[in-house]
Coordinates of C-alpha atoms in Angstrom, one line a residue:
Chain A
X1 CA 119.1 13.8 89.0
X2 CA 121.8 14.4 87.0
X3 CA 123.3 10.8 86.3
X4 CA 119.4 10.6 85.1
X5 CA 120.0 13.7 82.5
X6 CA 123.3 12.2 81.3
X7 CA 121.5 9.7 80.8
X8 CA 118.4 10.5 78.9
X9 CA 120.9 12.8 76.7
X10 CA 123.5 9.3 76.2
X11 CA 120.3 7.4 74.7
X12 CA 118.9 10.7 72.9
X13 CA 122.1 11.0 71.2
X14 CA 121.8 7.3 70.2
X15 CA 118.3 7.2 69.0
X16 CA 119.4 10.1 66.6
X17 CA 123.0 8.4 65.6
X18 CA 121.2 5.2 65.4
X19 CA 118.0 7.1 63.2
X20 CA 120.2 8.7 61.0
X21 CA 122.9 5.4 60.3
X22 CA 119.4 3.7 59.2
X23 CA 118.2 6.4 57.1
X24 CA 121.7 6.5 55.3
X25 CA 121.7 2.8 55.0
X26 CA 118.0 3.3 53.4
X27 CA 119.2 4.9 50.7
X28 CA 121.8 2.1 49.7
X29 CA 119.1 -0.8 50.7
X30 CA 116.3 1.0 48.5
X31 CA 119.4 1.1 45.6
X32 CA 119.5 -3.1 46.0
X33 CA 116.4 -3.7 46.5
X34 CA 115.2 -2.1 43.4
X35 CA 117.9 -3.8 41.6
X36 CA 117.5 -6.9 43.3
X37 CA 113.6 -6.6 41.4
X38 CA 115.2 -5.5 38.3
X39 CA 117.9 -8.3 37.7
X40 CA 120.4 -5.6 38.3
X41 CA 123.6 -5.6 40.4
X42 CA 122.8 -2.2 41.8
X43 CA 125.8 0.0 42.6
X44 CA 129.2 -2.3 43.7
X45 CA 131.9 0.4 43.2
X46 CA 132.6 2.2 46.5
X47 CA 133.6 -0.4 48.6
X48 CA 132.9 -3.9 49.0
X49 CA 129.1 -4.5 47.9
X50 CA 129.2 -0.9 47.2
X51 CA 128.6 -0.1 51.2
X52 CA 130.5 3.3 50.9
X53 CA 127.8 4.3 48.9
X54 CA 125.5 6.6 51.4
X55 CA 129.2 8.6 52.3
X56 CA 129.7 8.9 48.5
X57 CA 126.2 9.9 48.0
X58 CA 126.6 12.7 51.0
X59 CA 129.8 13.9 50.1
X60 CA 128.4 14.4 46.7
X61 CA 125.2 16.5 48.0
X62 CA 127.6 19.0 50.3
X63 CA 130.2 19.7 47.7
X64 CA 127.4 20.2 44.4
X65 CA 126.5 23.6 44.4
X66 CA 124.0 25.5 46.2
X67 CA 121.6 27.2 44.1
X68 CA 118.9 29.6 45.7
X69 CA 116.4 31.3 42.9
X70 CA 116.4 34.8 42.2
X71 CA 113.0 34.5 42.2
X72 CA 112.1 32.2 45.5
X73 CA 111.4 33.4 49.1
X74 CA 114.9 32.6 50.5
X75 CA 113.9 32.4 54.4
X76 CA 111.2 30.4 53.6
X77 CA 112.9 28.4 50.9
X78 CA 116.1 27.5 53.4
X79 CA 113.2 27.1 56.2
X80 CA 111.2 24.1 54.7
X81 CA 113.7 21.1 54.2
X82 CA 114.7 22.4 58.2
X83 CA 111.0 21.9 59.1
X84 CA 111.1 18.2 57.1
X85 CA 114.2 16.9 59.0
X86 CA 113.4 18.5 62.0
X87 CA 110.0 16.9 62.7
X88 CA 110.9 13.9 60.6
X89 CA 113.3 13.4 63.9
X90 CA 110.8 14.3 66.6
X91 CA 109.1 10.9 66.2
X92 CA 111.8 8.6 67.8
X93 CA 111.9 10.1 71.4
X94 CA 108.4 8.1 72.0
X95 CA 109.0 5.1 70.7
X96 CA 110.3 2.3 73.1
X97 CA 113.6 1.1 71.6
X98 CA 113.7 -2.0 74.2
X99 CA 112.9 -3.2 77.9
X100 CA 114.3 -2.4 80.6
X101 CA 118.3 -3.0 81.4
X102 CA 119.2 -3.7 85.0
X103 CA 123.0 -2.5 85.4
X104 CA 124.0 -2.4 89.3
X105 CA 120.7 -2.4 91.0
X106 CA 119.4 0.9 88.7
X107 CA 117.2 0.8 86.1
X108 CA 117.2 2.3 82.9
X109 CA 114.6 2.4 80.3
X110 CA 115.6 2.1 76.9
X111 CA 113.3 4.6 76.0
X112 CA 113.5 8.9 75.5
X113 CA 110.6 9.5 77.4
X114 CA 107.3 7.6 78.2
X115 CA 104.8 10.4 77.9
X116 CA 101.0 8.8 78.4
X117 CA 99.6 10.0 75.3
X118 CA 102.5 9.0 73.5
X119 CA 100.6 7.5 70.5
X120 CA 99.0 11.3 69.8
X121 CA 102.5 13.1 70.1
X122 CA 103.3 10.9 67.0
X123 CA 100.6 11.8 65.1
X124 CA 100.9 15.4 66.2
X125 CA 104.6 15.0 65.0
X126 CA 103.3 13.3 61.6
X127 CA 100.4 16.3 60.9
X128 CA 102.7 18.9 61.2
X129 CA 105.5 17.1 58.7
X130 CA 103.9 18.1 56.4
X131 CA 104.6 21.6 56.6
X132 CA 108.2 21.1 55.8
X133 CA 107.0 20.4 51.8
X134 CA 104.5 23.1 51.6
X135 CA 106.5 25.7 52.5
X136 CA 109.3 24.2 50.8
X137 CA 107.0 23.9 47.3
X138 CA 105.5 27.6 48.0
X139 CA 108.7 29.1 48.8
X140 CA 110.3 27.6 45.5
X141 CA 108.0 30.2 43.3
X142 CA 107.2 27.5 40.7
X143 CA 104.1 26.1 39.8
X144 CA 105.3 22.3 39.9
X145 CA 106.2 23.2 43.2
X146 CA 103.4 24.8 44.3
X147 CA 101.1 21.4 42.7
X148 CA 103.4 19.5 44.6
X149 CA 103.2 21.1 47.6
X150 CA 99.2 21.2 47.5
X151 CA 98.5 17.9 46.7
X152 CA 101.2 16.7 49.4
X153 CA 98.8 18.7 52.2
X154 CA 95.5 17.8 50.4
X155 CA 96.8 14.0 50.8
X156 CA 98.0 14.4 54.2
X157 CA 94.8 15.7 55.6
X158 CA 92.6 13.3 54.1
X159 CA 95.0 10.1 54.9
X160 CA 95.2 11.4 58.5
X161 CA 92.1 10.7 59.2
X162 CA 91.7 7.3 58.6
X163 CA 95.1 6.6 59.9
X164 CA 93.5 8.0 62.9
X165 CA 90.4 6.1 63.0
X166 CA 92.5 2.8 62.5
X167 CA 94.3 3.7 65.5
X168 CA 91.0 4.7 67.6
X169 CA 89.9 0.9 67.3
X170 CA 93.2 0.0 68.9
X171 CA 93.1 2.6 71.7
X172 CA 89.9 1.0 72.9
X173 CA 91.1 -2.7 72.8
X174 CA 94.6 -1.7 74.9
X175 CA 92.8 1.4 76.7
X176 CA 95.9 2.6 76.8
X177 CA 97.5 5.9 74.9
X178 CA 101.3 5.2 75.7
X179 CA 103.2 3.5 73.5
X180 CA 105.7 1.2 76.5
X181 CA 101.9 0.0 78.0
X182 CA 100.5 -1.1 74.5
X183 CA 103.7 -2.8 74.1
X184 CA 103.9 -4.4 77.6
X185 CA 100.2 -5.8 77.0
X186 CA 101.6 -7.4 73.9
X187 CA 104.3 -9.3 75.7
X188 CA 105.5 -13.3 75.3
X189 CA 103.3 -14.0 71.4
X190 CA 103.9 -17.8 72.1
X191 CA 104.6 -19.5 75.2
X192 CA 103.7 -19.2 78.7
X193 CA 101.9 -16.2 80.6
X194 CA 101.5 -15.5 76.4
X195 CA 99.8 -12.8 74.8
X196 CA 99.1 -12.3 70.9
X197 CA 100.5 -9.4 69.0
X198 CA 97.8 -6.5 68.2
X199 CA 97.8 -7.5 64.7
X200 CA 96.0 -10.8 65.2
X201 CA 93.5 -8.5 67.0
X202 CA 93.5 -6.0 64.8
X203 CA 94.1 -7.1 61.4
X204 CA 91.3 -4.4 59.3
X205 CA 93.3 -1.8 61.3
X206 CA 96.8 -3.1 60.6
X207 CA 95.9 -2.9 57.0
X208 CA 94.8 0.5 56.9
X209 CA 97.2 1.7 59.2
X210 CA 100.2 0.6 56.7
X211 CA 98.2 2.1 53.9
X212 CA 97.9 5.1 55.5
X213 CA 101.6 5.3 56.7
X214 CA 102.6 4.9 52.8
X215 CA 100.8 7.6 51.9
X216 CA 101.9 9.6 54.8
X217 CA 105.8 9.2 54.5
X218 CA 105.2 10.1 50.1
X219 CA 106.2 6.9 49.4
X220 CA 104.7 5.2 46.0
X221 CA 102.3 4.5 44.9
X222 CA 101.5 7.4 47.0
X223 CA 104.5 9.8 46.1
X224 CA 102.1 12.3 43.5
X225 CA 103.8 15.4 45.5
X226 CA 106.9 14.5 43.7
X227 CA 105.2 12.7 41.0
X228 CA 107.9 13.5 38.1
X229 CA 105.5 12.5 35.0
X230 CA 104.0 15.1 35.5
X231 CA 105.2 18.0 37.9
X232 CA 108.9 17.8 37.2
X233 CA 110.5 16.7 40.5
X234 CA 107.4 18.1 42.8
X235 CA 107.8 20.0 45.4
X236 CA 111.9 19.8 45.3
X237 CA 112.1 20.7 41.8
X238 CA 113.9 24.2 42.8
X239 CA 116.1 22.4 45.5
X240 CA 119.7 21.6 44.9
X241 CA 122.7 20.6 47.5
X242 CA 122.5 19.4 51.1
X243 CA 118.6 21.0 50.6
X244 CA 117.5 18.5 48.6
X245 CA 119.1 15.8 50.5
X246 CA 117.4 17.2 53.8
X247 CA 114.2 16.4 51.5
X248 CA 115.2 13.2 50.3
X249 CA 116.3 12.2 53.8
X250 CA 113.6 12.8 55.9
X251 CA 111.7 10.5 53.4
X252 CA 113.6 7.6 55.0
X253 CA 113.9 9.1 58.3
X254 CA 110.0 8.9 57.9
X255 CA 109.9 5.3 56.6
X256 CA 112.1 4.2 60.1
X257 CA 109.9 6.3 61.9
X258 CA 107.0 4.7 60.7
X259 CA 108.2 1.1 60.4
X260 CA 109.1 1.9 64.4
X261 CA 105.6 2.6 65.1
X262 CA 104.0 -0.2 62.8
X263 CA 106.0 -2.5 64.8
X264 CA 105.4 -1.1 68.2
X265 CA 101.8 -1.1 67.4
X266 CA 100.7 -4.1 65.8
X267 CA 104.2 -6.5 65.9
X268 CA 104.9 -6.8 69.7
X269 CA 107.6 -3.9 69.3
X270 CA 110.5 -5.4 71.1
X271 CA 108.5 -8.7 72.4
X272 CA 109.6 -11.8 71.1
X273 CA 108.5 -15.2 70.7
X274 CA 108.9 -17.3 73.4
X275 CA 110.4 -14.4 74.9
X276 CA 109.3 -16.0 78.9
X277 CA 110.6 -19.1 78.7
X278 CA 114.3 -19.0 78.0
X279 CA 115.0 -18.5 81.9
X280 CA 117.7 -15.8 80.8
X281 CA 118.9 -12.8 82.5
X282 CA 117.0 -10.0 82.2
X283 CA 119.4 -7.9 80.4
X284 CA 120.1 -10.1 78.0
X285 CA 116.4 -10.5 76.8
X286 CA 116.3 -6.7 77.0
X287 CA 118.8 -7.0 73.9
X288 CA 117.7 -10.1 72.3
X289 CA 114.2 -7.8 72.4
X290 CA 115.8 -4.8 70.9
X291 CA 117.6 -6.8 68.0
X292 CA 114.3 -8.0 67.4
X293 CA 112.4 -4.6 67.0
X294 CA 114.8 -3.7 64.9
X295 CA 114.7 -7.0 62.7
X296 CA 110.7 -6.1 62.2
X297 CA 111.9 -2.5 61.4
X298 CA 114.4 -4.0 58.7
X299 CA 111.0 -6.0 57.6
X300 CA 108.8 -3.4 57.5
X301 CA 111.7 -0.9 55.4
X302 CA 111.7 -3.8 53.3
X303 CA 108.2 -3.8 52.7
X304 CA 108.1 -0.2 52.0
X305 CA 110.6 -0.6 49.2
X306 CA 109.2 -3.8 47.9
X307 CA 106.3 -2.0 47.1
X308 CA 107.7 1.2 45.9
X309 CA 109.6 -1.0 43.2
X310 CA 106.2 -3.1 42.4
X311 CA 103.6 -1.0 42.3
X312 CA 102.5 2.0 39.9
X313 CA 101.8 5.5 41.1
X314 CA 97.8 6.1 41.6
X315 CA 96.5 8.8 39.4
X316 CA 95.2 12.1 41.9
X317 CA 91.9 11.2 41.6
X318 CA 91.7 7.7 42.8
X319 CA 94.3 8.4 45.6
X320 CA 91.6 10.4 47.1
X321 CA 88.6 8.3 46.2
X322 CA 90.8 5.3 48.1
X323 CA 91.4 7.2 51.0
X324 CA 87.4 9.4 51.8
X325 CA 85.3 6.5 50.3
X326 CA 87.3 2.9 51.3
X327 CA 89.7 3.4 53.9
X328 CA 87.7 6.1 56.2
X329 CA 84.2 4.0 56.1
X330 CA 86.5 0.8 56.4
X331 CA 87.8 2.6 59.8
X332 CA 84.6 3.1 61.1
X333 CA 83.4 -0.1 60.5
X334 CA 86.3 -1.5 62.3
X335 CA 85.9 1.2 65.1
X336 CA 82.1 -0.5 65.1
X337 CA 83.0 -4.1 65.7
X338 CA 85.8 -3.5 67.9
X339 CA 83.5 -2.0 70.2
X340 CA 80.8 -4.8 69.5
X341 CA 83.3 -7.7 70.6
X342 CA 84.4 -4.9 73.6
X343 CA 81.0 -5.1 74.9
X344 CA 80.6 -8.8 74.6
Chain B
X1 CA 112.0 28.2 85.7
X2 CA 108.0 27.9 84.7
X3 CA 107.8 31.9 85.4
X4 CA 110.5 32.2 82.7
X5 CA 108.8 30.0 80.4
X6 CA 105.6 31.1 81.0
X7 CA 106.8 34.7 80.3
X8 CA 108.8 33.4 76.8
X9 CA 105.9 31.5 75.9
X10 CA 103.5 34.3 76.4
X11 CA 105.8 37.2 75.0
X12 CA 105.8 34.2 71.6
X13 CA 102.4 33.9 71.3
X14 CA 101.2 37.8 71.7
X15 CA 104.2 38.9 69.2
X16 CA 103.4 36.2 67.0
X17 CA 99.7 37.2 67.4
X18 CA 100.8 40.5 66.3
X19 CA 102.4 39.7 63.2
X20 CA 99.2 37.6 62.0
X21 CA 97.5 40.7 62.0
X22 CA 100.5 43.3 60.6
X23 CA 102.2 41.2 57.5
X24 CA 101.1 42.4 54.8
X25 CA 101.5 38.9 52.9
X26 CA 99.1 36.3 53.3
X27 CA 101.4 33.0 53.9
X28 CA 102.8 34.7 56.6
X29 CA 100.0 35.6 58.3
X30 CA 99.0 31.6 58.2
X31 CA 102.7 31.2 59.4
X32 CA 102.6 33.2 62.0
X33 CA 99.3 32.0 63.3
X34 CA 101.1 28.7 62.8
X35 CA 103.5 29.8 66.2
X36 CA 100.7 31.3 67.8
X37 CA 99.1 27.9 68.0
X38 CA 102.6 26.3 69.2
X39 CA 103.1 28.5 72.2
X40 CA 100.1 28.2 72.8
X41 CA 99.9 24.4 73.2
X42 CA 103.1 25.3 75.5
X43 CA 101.0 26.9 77.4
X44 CA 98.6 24.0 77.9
X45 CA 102.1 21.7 79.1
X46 CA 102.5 24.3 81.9
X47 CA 99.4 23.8 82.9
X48 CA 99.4 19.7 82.9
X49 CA 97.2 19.5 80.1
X50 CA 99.6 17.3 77.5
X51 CA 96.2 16.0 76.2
X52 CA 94.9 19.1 75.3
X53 CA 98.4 19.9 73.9
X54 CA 98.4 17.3 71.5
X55 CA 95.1 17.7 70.2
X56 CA 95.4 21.6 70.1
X57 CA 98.6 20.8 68.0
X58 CA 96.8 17.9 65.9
X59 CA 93.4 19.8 65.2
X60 CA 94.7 23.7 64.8
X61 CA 98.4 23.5 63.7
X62 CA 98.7 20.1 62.1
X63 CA 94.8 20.1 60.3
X64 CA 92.8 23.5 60.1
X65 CA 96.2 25.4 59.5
X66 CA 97.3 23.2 56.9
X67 CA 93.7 23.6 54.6
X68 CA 94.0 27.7 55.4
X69 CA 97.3 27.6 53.8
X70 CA 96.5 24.9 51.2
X71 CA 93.5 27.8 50.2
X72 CA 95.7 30.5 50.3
X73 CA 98.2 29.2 48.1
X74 CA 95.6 28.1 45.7
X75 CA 94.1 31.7 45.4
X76 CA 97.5 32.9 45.4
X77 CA 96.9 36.3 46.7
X78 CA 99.8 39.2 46.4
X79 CA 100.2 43.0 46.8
X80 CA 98.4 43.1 42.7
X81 CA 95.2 41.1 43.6
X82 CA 94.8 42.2 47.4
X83 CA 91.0 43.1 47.2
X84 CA 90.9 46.6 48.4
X85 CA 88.1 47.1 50.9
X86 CA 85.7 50.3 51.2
X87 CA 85.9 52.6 54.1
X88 CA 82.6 51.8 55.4
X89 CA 84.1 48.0 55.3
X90 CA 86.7 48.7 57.6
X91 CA 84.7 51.2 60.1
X92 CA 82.5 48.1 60.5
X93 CA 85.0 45.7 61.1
X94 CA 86.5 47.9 63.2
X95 CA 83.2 48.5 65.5
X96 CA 82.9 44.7 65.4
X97 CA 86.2 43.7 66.8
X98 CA 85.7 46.3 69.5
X99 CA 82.7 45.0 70.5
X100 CA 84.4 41.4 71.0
X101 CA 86.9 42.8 72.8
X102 CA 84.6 45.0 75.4
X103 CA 82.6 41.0 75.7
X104 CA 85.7 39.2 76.5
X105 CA 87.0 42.0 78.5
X106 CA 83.8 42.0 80.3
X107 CA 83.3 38.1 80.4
X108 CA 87.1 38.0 81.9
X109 CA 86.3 40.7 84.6
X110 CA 84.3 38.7 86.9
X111 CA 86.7 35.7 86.8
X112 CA 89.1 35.4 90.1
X113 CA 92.3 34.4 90.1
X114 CA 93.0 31.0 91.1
X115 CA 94.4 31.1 94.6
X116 CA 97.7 29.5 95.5
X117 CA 96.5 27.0 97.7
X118 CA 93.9 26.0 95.2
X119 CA 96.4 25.8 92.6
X120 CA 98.8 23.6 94.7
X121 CA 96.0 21.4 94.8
X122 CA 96.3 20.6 90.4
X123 CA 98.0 17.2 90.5
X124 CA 99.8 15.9 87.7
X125 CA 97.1 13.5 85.9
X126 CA 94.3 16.2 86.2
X127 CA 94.9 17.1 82.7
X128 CA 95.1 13.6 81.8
X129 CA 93.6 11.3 79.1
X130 CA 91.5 9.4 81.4
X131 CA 90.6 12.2 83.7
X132 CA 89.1 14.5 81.2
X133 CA 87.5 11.8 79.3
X134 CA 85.5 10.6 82.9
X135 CA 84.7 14.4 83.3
X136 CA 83.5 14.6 79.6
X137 CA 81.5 11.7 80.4
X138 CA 80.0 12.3 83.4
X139 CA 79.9 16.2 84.9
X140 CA 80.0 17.6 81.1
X141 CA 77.8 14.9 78.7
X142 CA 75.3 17.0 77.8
X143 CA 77.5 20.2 76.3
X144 CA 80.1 17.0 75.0
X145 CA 77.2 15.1 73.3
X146 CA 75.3 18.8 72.0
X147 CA 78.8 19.9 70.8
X148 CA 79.1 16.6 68.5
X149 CA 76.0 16.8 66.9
X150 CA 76.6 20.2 66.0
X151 CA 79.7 19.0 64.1
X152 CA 77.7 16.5 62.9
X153 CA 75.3 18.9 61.6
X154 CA 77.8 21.1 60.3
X155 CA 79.0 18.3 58.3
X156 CA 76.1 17.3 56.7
X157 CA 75.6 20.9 55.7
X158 CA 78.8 20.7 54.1
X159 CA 78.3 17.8 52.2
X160 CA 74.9 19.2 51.0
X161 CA 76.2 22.3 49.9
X162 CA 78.8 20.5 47.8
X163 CA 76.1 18.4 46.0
X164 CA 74.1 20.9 45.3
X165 CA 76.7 22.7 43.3
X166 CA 77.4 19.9 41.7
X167 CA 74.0 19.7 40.3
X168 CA 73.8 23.3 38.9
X169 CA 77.0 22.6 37.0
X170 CA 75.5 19.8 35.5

């Protein structure tokens, strides 16, 4: 019992270490990429390739200098970028990181906790994320903030509900709510005693599943809560210091998080090709599997960025047409045929 | 151990209960019910319910919560604008409120206590996915199925109310 707690709190304390080395590394990844698209060199100073950069960067945001308005609801205002890297960091515990490892006849599961409606305590995670800006942007006592903060929880709401639709169809193709079993039915892609990943299943709901994601994490062309054409800097325009980098962080925490899921979901999550045929030990294919999920991670991280850098922000009004009048029918058709081809 | 939490959760959820009703600023009120919801979903984990949980977190806290305080920010009510009710206002609401309470009092009344041996008797997927959705199914379809259409209906009425502003504007 106790070896088990020691344990759980060993890989709890690596999820997080692990969660927030990505999320650092984010921020100097989205730096290159976006100067990669640019024909820039993107920052090279602090260290070779500029990989010092996120410490730089963090050591910059705790020594600037804190500034709280006169004006602003301080609880409040020191209370939302808390709520925004707290639940930003509640995601990971569900997600299975990898297999099983088989180390002196015990087995441990490289995952926090297998709960069986795992997929739901993400989204219960996600809906309540997005408290963290609106009482951030109310807090604040400025009406860019406030916008900011009110179009982030009109957005949320309405994406939520295609996001969960999209994931409905999937639900009743694995018939299965945990997150290890969906992955486990998704195990070998090519080769023998083979399965193919979710997404060849489920490509309609893949697709509105990413969209949805982008416009859950903020990121463009979905960030109009921070849109700084025309609301300043959003919903952080009051926030200075480590506060603002809370905000700015769980962003990327958020895009891991998500990029986790996307991949557990639809990708195989730590299956890989040809995964039942190398006649290796089982430990080994346990981490061969874990490098992998985090390869599709990289991917999907990638992906966000490649279209942050690519695509123009939507204007308010079409962001909501996209997500009530295309993606929410879209869902139900999908929902409709998955049950058609269920039945037959 | 589940005493204690039980009596944590509890002493959360009637405090924060309280404060919904005794701040005198709006947001708060929202936040606080915000808590309420939380320990009461902890509540619901006691009891072995993690699906009821989740969706009490998803729908109340994470949705419903969210539009209350996306409307109360937009009206942006404070001390200035509060809308200052009549006396007669608040005898009524008054009467009303006690009246719910003397129905739920009385609805609560002829409920028994579960026994212990009953209780031991709860096992660990009864509040589970597939359980409650082969109950819903089965024992309960008719209240299930009566209880969607009346969303359904509710939702219509919405969308019709909506259009037919539109048209007056117009």
């Amino acid at each position: 019992m106790i070896s088990f707690l020691i344990y759980k709190a060993i890989l709890v304390g690596v999820v997080f270490g692990i969660t927030l080395f990505i999320a650092a590394y984010s921020t100097y990844a989205e730096r290159k990429v976006a100067a990669f698209l640019q024909d820039r060199i993107g920052p090279d100073r602090a260290g070779p390739f500029g990989i010092l950069q996120p410490l730089a960067d963090g050591l910059k945001f705790i020594m600037k200098e804190e500034i709280i308005p006169n004006v602003s609801n301080k609880i409040l205002f020191v209370l939302g970028p808390s709520i925004a890297m707290l639940t930003a960091l509640m995601a990971g515990v569900v997600i299975p990181w990898g297999s099983t490892l088989v180390i002196n006849g015990e087995t441990y599961s490289l995952q926090i906790v297998d709960l069986n409606i795992g997929i739901l305590y993400v989204f219960a995670v996600v809906s309540i994320g997005v408290y963290g800006i609106m009482i951030g942007g109310w807090a604040s006592n400025n009406k860019f903030s406030l916008l900011g903060a009110i179009r982030a929880s009109a957005q949320m709401i309405s994406y939520e509900i295609a996001m969960g639709l999209s994931i409905i169809a999937l639900i009743m193709m694995t018939g299965t709510l945990s997150l290890r079993e969906i992955t486990e039915l998704q195990t070998g892609a090519v080769g023998s005693s083979w399965n193919f990943w979710n997404v060849v299943y489920q490509p309609v709901g893949f697709l509105i599943f990413l969209v949805c994601a982008f416009a859950e994490c903020n990121r463009t062309p979905f960030d109009l809560p921070e849109c700084e054409t025309e609301l300043v800097g959003g919903y952080h325009t009051e926030y200075s210091s480590m506060k603002l980098g809370f905000y700015l962080f769980a962003e990327y925490i958020n895009m891991f998080i998500s990029s986790a899921v996307i991949s557990t979901l639809y990708f195989g999550g730590y299956n890989f090709p040809f995964m039942n045929d190398l006649g290796m030990d089982q430990n080994i294919i346990t981490i061969i599997g874990t490098i992998g999920l985090f390869i599709k991670i990289g991917f999907f991280i990638f992906f966000f960025m490649w279209i942050r850098w690519t695509i123009p922000r939507f204007r308010y009004d079409q962001l909501m047409n996209l997500g009530w009048k295309i993606l929410i029918p879209l869902a139900i058709i999908n929902i409709f045929i998955t049950g058609l081809f269920g039945i037959l | 151990m589940i005493t204690n939490l039980f009596y944590f959760l509890s002493f959360v959820a009637v405090l924060s209960a309280l404060m919904v009703v005794f701040s005198r600023n709006p947001v708060y009120s929202v936040l606080y019910l915000i808590i309420t919801f939380f320990a009461i979903a902890g509540h619901y984990v006691l009891m072995q319910a993690e699906f009821l949980a989740v969706v009490h977190v998803i729908v109340y806290a994470g949705a419903i919560m969210v539009l209350f305080l996306y409307v109360i920010m937009l009206l942006n009510l404070n001390r200035e604008s509060e809308p200052h009710k009549s006396n007669i206002l608040k005898f009524a609401a008054a009467i009303c409120s006690g009246l719910l309470l003397v129905v739920l009092v009385g609805s609560l009344r002829g409920t028994e206590l579960l026994k212990h041996s009953e209780a031991g008797e709860v096992s660990s997927t009864m509040g589970g996915v597939k359980n409650l959705g082969k109950v819903l199914f089965t024992d309960f379809l008719f209240p299930f199925e009566i209880a969607s259409v009346l969303l359904l209906a509710a939702m219509v009425g919405v969308v019709m109310l909506a259009k037919a502003e539109k048209k007056t504007n117009l």
